[in-house]
C-alpha cells in the first residue's frame, strides 16, 4: 500500500506547482483565467478562515484566561510567568515592527497593482478617544457578526473573567468552553487540511497576476521575519537567560537546540512539549516550575507568532497601498500581542489569527492570499522561537523562585 503524503509535503508540492503554473499563465498572458477559475477556490478557503476566526478567538481566549485562573494555586510562579510572557511578547512586536518598517522604508515591500491609493478603512479612527470607545461593544452579537476583533477580545476577557469570578458555580460554563473549543479545533484542523488546495490556487493567481517580481517580495518578507526572529532570540531570550539564570548564550542555545529543531520541523509548540521539557530540565529548570511554565507557554506564549503577525500586517498594508501611522502601529502591538496569546500551538494557527489582526486593522483579509502560499516557511521559524521563549522563561522563573525562597 502506498503511504499517504503528509500535509507539509503536500503543501510544498502545491507551492512549487503553484509558482510554476503561475509563471506559465503570466508569460502566456492568461492571468485572467486564474482570476476567473482558480482564485474562487482560494476565496472559498479564505471564507472558511474568516468563518472560523471569531469562534476561535472567543473560545481560545476564554479558555486561556480560565486556565490562567489556576494560577492562584501556583501563586508567585504564575504571575512571574505571565509577566515574562507579556513583556517578551510586547518586545517581540516592537522588534517585528521596527524591522518591517526598515524594510518598508527601504522600499523593499511592493505596492501591488490596482492597490495604489487604497483608503484606510479601519474602524479605528485617528482620534484616540474614539478608538478607545469603539473597542467596547454595546451589543455582543453585533461584534460577532461584523467580526469586530477588538470587541470580540474585550468580550472574551469579560466572559473569561466572569467564569473565574463565579468559581465553582461556573463549572458548567468552563466545561462548555473547553468542549466547544475542542470542536472548533477539529474544524480548524479540517480547514488547515485544505491548505494544499488553497496554496496552489493562491500561489498560481498571485504569481500569474503579479509576475515573477512577487516571488522576490515574498523572499524579502520572509527574510524580514527571520531577521526579527533571530534578533528576538538573541536579544531577549539568551540575554534574559544569561542575566537572570546565569546561563551563557551558547550553552543556552545548545541546550535548547533539540526542542528548537523539533519545533522547526513539526511547526507545533504543543507537539514539541515533551522535547522542551527535557531541554529545560537539562538546562537546569526545576521540574515543578517547567511543568507549569511550558504547557502554559505552548498555549499562550507565542512571540514568533507575534513577530510574524506584525511583519505580515505591515507587508500586506503596503501591498494594499495603505500607509500606517504610528498610532496604528501601537494598535498592531496590542492586537498582535493578544492574537498571539489566542493562537493555538498547532501548525498554521498563527495565520488564522493573522486574519484577526488584519480585520482589526481594516485591511482586506483576502490579502492573506498573497503570503498564504509560504506560510509554512514562516511557521517553521515562528514555532521555533515560540518554544525557545518557553524554555527561557522556565529557566528565569526557576532562578527567581530560588532567590525568593533564599530570602
Ligand atoms: N505553529 C505555531 C506554534 O505551534 C503557532 C502559529 O501558527 O503561529 O507555536
Coordinates of C-alpha atoms and ligand atoms in Angstrom, one line a residue:
X1 CA 0.0 0.0 0.0
X2 CA 1.3 3.5 -0.9
X3 CA 1.9 5.8 2.1
X4 CA -0.1 9.0 2.0
X5 CA 1.9 12.1 1.7
X6 CA 2.0 14.2 4.9
X7 CA 0.5 17.7 4.9
X8 CA 3.9 19.5 4.9
X9 CA 4.9 17.6 1.7
X10 CA 1.5 18.3 0.1
X11 CA 1.9 22.0 0.9
X12 CA 5.4 22.1 -0.5
X13 CA 4.3 20.4 -3.7
X14 CA 1.3 22.7 -4.0
X15 CA 3.6 25.7 -3.5
X16 CA 6.1 24.7 -6.2
X17 CA 3.3 23.7 -8.6
X18 CA 1.5 27.0 -8.0
X19 CA 4.7 29.0 -8.7
X20 CA 5.4 27.1 -11.9
X21 CA 1.8 27.2 -13.1
X22 CA 1.5 30.8 -12.2
X23 CA 4.6 31.7 -14.2
X24 CA 3.3 29.8 -17.2
X25 CA 0.0 31.7 -17.0
X26 CA 1.9 35.0 -16.6
X27 CA 4.1 34.6 -19.6
X28 CA 1.2 33.1 -21.7
X29 CA -0.8 36.2 -20.8
X30 CA -3.7 34.2 -19.4
X31 CA -3.7 35.7 -15.9
X32 CA -7.5 36.3 -16.2
X33 CA -8.0 32.5 -16.4
X34 CA -6.5 32.2 -12.9
X35 CA -8.6 35.1 -11.7
X36 CA -11.8 33.6 -13.0
X37 CA -11.3 29.9 -12.3
X38 CA -8.7 29.4 -9.7
X39 CA -9.0 32.4 -7.4
X40 CA -12.6 31.4 -6.4
X41 CA -11.3 28.3 -4.8
X42 CA -8.8 30.4 -2.9
X43 CA -11.7 32.7 -1.9
X44 CA -13.6 29.7 -0.6
X45 CA -10.6 28.8 1.6
X46 CA -10.3 32.4 2.8
X47 CA -14.0 32.5 3.6
X48 CA -13.6 29.4 5.7
X49 CA -10.8 31.1 7.6
X50 CA -12.9 34.2 8.1
X51 CA -15.8 32.0 9.3
X52 CA -13.6 30.3 11.9
X53 CA -11.8 33.3 13.3
X54 CA -14.5 34.7 15.6
X55 CA -15.2 31.3 17.4
X56 CA -11.5 30.5 17.6
X57 CA -10.6 33.9 19.2
X58 CA -13.6 33.8 21.5
X59 CA -13.1 30.3 22.8
X60 CA -9.4 30.1 22.9
X61 CA -9.1 33.4 24.7
X62 CA -11.7 32.4 27.3
X63 CA -10.1 29.0 27.6
X64 CA -6.7 30.7 28.1
X65 CA -8.0 33.0 30.8
X66 CA -9.8 30.2 32.6
X67 CA -6.6 28.2 32.6
X68 CA -4.7 31.1 34.0
X69 CA -7.2 31.1 36.8
X70 CA -5.4 28.1 38.3
X71 CA -2.6 30.5 38.8
X72 CA -3.8 31.3 42.2
X73 CA -2.7 27.8 43.1
X74 CA 0.8 28.4 41.8
X75 CA 0.9 31.9 43.2
X76 CA 4.2 33.8 42.6
X77 CA 5.3 31.4 39.8
X78 CA 2.1 32.1 37.9
X79 CA 2.4 35.9 38.0
X80 CA 6.1 35.9 37.2
X81 CA 5.5 33.6 34.2
X82 CA 2.7 35.7 32.8
X83 CA 4.7 38.9 33.4
X84 CA 7.6 37.4 31.5
X85 CA 5.3 36.2 28.7
X86 CA 3.6 39.5 28.3
X87 CA 6.8 41.6 28.4
X88 CA 8.6 39.5 25.9
X89 CA 5.7 39.3 23.5
X90 CA 5.3 43.1 23.5
X91 CA 9.1 43.4 22.9
X92 CA 8.7 40.9 20.0
X93 CA 6.0 43.0 18.4
X94 CA 8.2 46.1 18.6
X95 CA 11.2 44.3 17.1
X96 CA 8.9 42.9 14.3
X97 CA 7.5 46.4 13.6
X98 CA 10.9 48.1 13.6
X99 CA 12.5 45.6 11.2
X100 CA 9.4 45.6 9.0
X101 CA 9.4 49.4 8.9
X102 CA 13.1 49.4 8.0
X103 CA 12.4 47.1 5.1
X104 CA 9.3 49.1 4.2
X105 CA 11.3 52.4 4.4
X106 CA 13.9 51.0 2.0
X107 CA 11.0 50.3 -0.4
X108 CA 11.6 46.6 -0.3
X109 CA 7.9 45.8 0.1
X110 CA 5.8 46.3 -3.0
X111 CA 2.6 48.2 -3.7
X112 CA 0.6 45.8 -5.7
X113 CA -1.1 46.6 -9.0
X114 CA -4.5 48.2 -8.6
X115 CA -3.8 48.8 -4.9
X116 CA -2.2 52.3 -5.1
X117 CA -4.1 54.9 -3.2
X118 CA -6.3 52.5 -1.3
X119 CA -8.0 54.1 1.6
X120 CA -7.5 53.3 5.2
X121 CA -10.8 51.6 6.0
X122 CA -10.1 50.6 9.6
X123 CA -12.8 51.0 12.1
X124 CA -10.3 52.7 14.4
X125 CA -10.2 56.4 13.8
X126 CA -7.3 58.7 14.2
X127 CA -8.7 60.1 17.4
X128 CA -7.5 58.1 20.4
X129 CA -10.7 58.6 22.5
X130 CA -12.9 57.4 19.6
X131 CA -10.7 54.4 19.2
X132 CA -10.9 53.6 22.9
X133 CA -14.7 53.9 22.9
X134 CA -15.0 51.8 19.8
X135 CA -13.3 48.9 21.5
X136 CA -16.1 48.4 23.9
X137 CA -19.1 46.6 22.5
X138 CA -22.7 47.7 23.0
X139 CA -24.1 44.5 21.5
X140 CA -22.3 41.2 21.7
X141 CA -24.0 39.8 18.6
X142 CA -23.2 42.8 16.5
X143 CA -19.5 42.4 17.4
X144 CA -19.6 38.8 16.3
X145 CA -21.5 39.3 13.1
X146 CA -19.3 42.2 12.0
X147 CA -16.1 40.3 13.2
X148 CA -15.0 43.3 15.1
X149 CA -12.0 41.6 16.6
X150 CA -11.0 44.2 19.2
X151 CA -14.6 44.0 20.6
X152 CA -14.5 40.2 20.5
X153 CA -11.3 40.2 22.5
X154 CA -13.0 42.5 25.1
X155 CA -16.0 40.2 25.2
X156 CA -13.6 37.2 25.7
X157 CA -11.8 39.0 28.5
X158 CA -15.0 39.8 30.3
X159 CA -16.6 36.4 29.9
X160 CA -13.3 34.6 30.9
X161 CA -13.1 36.9 33.9
X162 CA -16.7 36.3 34.8
X163 CA -16.2 32.5 34.7
X164 CA -13.2 32.8 37.0
X165 CA -15.1 35.1 39.4
X166 CA -18.1 32.8 39.6
X167 CA -15.8 30.0 40.7
X168 CA -17.5 26.6 41.4
X169 CA -20.9 27.8 40.1
X170 CA -19.4 28.4 36.6
X171 CA -18.1 24.9 36.3
X172 CA -20.5 24.1 33.6
X173 CA -19.6 27.2 31.6
X174 CA -15.9 26.3 32.0
X175 CA -16.6 22.8 30.7
X176 CA -18.8 24.1 27.9
X177 CA -16.0 26.4 26.7
X178 CA -13.4 23.6 26.7
X179 CA -15.8 21.2 24.9
X180 CA -16.7 23.8 22.3
X181 CA -13.1 24.7 21.9
X182 CA -12.2 21.1 21.2
X183 CA -14.9 21.0 18.5
X184 CA -13.6 24.3 16.9
X185 CA -10.1 23.0 17.0
X186 CA -11.2 20.0 14.9
X187 CA -12.9 22.2 12.4
X188 CA -9.8 24.3 12.3
X189 CA -7.7 21.2 11.6
X190 CA -10.1 20.3 8.8
X191 CA -9.8 23.8 7.3
X192 CA -6.0 23.6 7.5
X193 CA -6.0 20.2 5.9
X194 CA -7.4 22.0 2.8
X195 CA -4.3 24.1 2.7
X196 CA -2.7 22.5 -0.3
X197 CA -5.7 23.5 -2.5
X198 CA -5.6 27.0 -1.0
X199 CA -1.8 27.2 -1.5
X200 CA -1.9 26.0 -5.1
X201 CA -4.8 28.3 -6.3
X202 CA -3.5 31.3 -4.4
X203 CA 0.1 31.0 -5.5
X204 CA -0.9 30.5 -9.1
X205 CA -3.2 33.5 -9.0
X206 CA -0.7 35.8 -7.2
X207 CA 2.2 34.8 -9.5
X208 CA 0.1 34.9 -12.7
X209 CA -1.3 38.4 -11.9
X210 CA 1.8 40.0 -10.3
X211 CA 4.6 38.4 -12.3
X212 CA 7.8 36.8 -11.1
X213 CA 8.7 40.0 -9.1
X214 CA 6.3 39.0 -6.4
X215 CA 8.5 36.0 -5.6
X216 CA 11.3 38.3 -4.7
X217 CA 9.0 40.3 -2.4
X218 CA 7.9 37.1 -0.7
X219 CA 11.6 36.2 -0.2
X220 CA 12.2 39.6 1.3
X221 CA 9.2 39.5 3.7
X222 CA 10.4 36.0 4.8
X223 CA 13.9 37.4 5.3
X224 CA 12.5 40.3 7.3
X225 CA 10.6 37.9 9.6
X226 CA 13.6 35.7 10.1
X227 CA 15.9 38.6 11.0
X228 CA 13.4 39.7 13.6
X229 CA 13.1 36.1 14.9
X230 CA 16.8 35.8 15.3
X231 CA 17.2 39.2 16.9
X232 CA 14.5 38.4 19.4
X233 CA 16.1 35.0 20.3
X234 CA 19.5 36.6 20.9
X235 CA 18.5 40.0 22.4
X236 CA 15.6 38.8 24.6
X237 CA 15.9 35.1 25.3
X238 CA 19.5 34.3 25.5
X239 CA 20.1 37.7 27.2
X240 CA 17.4 37.1 29.8
X241 CA 18.6 33.5 30.4
X242 CA 22.1 34.9 30.9
X243 CA 21.1 37.9 33.0
X244 CA 18.6 36.1 35.3
X245 CA 19.5 32.4 35.2
X246 CA 23.3 32.9 34.6
X247 CA 23.4 30.6 31.6
X248 CA 25.7 31.7 28.9
X249 CA 24.1 32.2 25.5
X250 CA 26.0 29.4 23.7
X251 CA 25.1 26.9 26.4
X252 CA 21.5 28.1 26.3
X253 CA 21.1 27.6 22.5
X254 CA 23.0 24.3 22.6
X255 CA 20.7 23.1 25.4
X256 CA 17.5 24.3 23.7
X257 CA 18.6 23.0 20.2
X258 CA 16.7 19.7 20.2
X259 CA 13.4 21.4 21.0
X260 CA 14.1 24.2 18.5
X261 CA 14.8 21.7 15.8
X262 CA 11.8 19.7 16.6
X263 CA 9.6 22.8 16.6
X264 CA 11.1 24.0 13.3
X265 CA 10.2 20.8 11.6
X266 CA 6.8 20.0 13.4
X267 CA 5.5 23.6 13.4
X268 CA 3.6 22.8 16.6
X269 CA 4.7 24.0 20.1
X270 CA 2.1 21.7 21.6
X271 CA 3.7 18.7 19.9
X272 CA 7.2 19.8 21.0
X273 CA 6.2 19.9 24.6
X274 CA 7.9 16.7 25.7
X275 CA 11.2 17.7 24.0
X276 CA 11.0 21.2 25.5
X277 CA 10.6 19.7 29.0
X278 CA 13.7 17.6 28.6
X279 CA 15.7 20.5 27.3
X280 CA 14.5 22.8 30.1
X281 CA 15.4 20.3 32.7
X282 CA 18.9 19.7 31.2
X283 CA 19.5 23.4 31.3
X284 CA 18.6 23.5 35.0
X285 CA 14.9 24.4 35.2
X286 CA 13.1 23.0 38.2
X287 CA 10.7 20.3 37.2
X288 CA 7.7 21.7 39.2
X289 CA 8.2 25.0 37.6
X290 CA 8.8 23.9 34.0
X291 CA 5.8 21.6 34.1
X292 CA 3.7 24.7 34.8
X293 CA 5.5 27.2 32.6
X294 CA 6.0 25.1 29.4
X295 CA 2.4 23.9 28.8
X296 CA 1.1 27.4 29.6
X297 CA 3.7 28.8 27.3
X298 CA 2.8 26.4 24.5
X299 CA -0.8 27.8 24.8
X300 CA -0.3 31.5 25.3
X301 CA 3.3 32.5 24.8
X302 CA 3.9 32.9 21.0
X303 CA 6.5 35.6 20.4
X304 CA 7.4 34.2 17.0
X305 CA 3.7 34.4 16.0
X306 CA 3.5 37.9 17.3
X307 CA 6.6 38.9 15.2
X308 CA 5.1 37.2 12.1
X309 CA 1.8 39.0 12.6
X310 CA 3.4 42.4 12.8
X311 CA 5.7 41.8 9.8
X312 CA 2.9 40.4 7.7
X313 CA 0.5 43.2 8.7
X314 CA 3.0 45.9 7.6
X315 CA 3.8 43.9 4.4
X316 CA 0.1 43.4 3.5
X317 CA -0.8 47.0 4.3
X318 CA 1.9 48.2 2.0
X319 CA 0.8 45.7 -0.7
X320 CA -2.7 47.3 -0.4
X321 CA -1.3 50.8 -0.7
X322 CA -2.2 51.6 3.0
X323 CA 0.3 53.7 4.9
X324 CA 0.1 53.1 8.6
X325 CA 0.6 55.8 11.2
X326 CA 2.5 55.5 14.5
X327 CA -0.9 55.3 16.4
X328 CA -2.0 52.5 14.2
X329 CA 1.3 50.7 14.9
X330 CA 0.5 50.9 18.6
X331 CA -2.8 49.2 17.9
X332 CA -0.9 46.5 15.9
X333 CA 1.3 45.8 19.0
X334 CA -1.8 45.4 21.2
X335 CA -3.8 43.3 18.8
X336 CA -0.8 41.1 17.8
X337 CA 0.1 40.5 21.4
X338 CA -3.5 39.4 22.1
X339 CA -3.7 37.5 18.9
X340 CA -0.6 35.6 19.7
X341 CA -2.0 34.7 23.1
X342 CA -5.1 33.4 21.4
X343 CA -3.0 31.3 18.9
X344 CA -3.1 27.6 19.5
X345 CA 0.2 25.7 19.5
X346 CA -0.7 23.9 16.3
X347 CA 0.6 24.2 12.7
X348 CA -0.8 27.2 10.8
X349 CA -2.8 28.6 13.8
X350 CA -0.9 31.9 13.7
X351 CA -2.1 32.5 10.2
X352 CA -5.7 32.2 11.2
X353 CA -5.1 34.8 13.9
X354 CA -3.4 37.0 11.4
X355 CA -6.8 37.2 9.8
X356 CA -8.0 38.7 13.1
X357 CA -5.2 41.3 13.2
X358 CA -5.9 42.3 9.6
X359 CA -9.6 42.6 10.3
X360 CA -9.0 44.7 13.4
X361 CA -6.7 46.9 11.3
X362 CA -9.3 47.3 8.5
X363 CA -7.0 45.5 5.9
X364 CA -8.8 43.2 3.5
X365 CA -8.4 39.7 4.8
X366 CA -8.2 38.4 1.2
X367 CA -4.7 39.9 1.1
X368 CA -3.7 36.9 3.2
X369 CA -3.7 35.0 -0.1
X370 CA -0.5 36.7 -1.1
X371 CA 1.6 35.2 1.7
X372 CA -0.5 32.2 2.4
X373 CA 1.4 30.0 0.0
X374 CA 4.6 30.5 2.0
X375 CA 3.0 30.4 5.4
X376 CA 4.7 27.1 6.3
X377 CA 8.1 28.8 5.9
X378 CA 7.1 31.5 8.3
X379 CA 5.6 28.9 10.7
X380 CA 8.8 26.9 11.0
X381 CA 10.7 29.9 12.3
X382 CA 7.9 31.3 14.5
X383 CA 7.3 27.9 16.2
X384 CA 11.0 27.5 16.8
X385 CA 11.0 30.9 18.5
X386 CA 7.8 30.3 20.5
X387 CA 9.4 27.2 22.0
X388 CA 12.7 28.9 22.8
X389 CA 10.8 31.6 24.7
X390 CA 9.0 29.0 26.9
X391 CA 12.3 27.3 27.8
X392 CA 14.0 30.6 28.6
X393 CA 11.0 31.6 30.8
X394 CA 11.2 28.4 32.7
X395 CA 14.9 29.0 33.5
X396 CA 14.4 32.6 34.6
X397 CA 11.4 31.7 36.8
X398 CA 13.3 28.9 38.4
X399 CA 16.1 31.3 39.3
X400 CA 13.7 34.0 40.6
X401 CA 11.9 31.4 42.8
X402 CA 15.2 30.2 44.2
X403 CA 16.1 33.8 45.1
X404 CA 12.7 34.4 46.7
X405 CA 13.0 31.2 48.8
X406 CA 16.5 32.1 49.9
X407 CA 15.3 35.4 51.4
Ligands
LIG1 N1 2.6 26.8 14.8 C1 2.8 27.8 15.9 C2 3.0 27.0 17.1 O1 2.6 25.9 17.3 C3 1.6 28.6 16.0 C4 1.5 29.5 14.8 O2 1.0 29.1 13.8 O3 1.9 30.7 14.9 O4 3.7 27.6 18.0

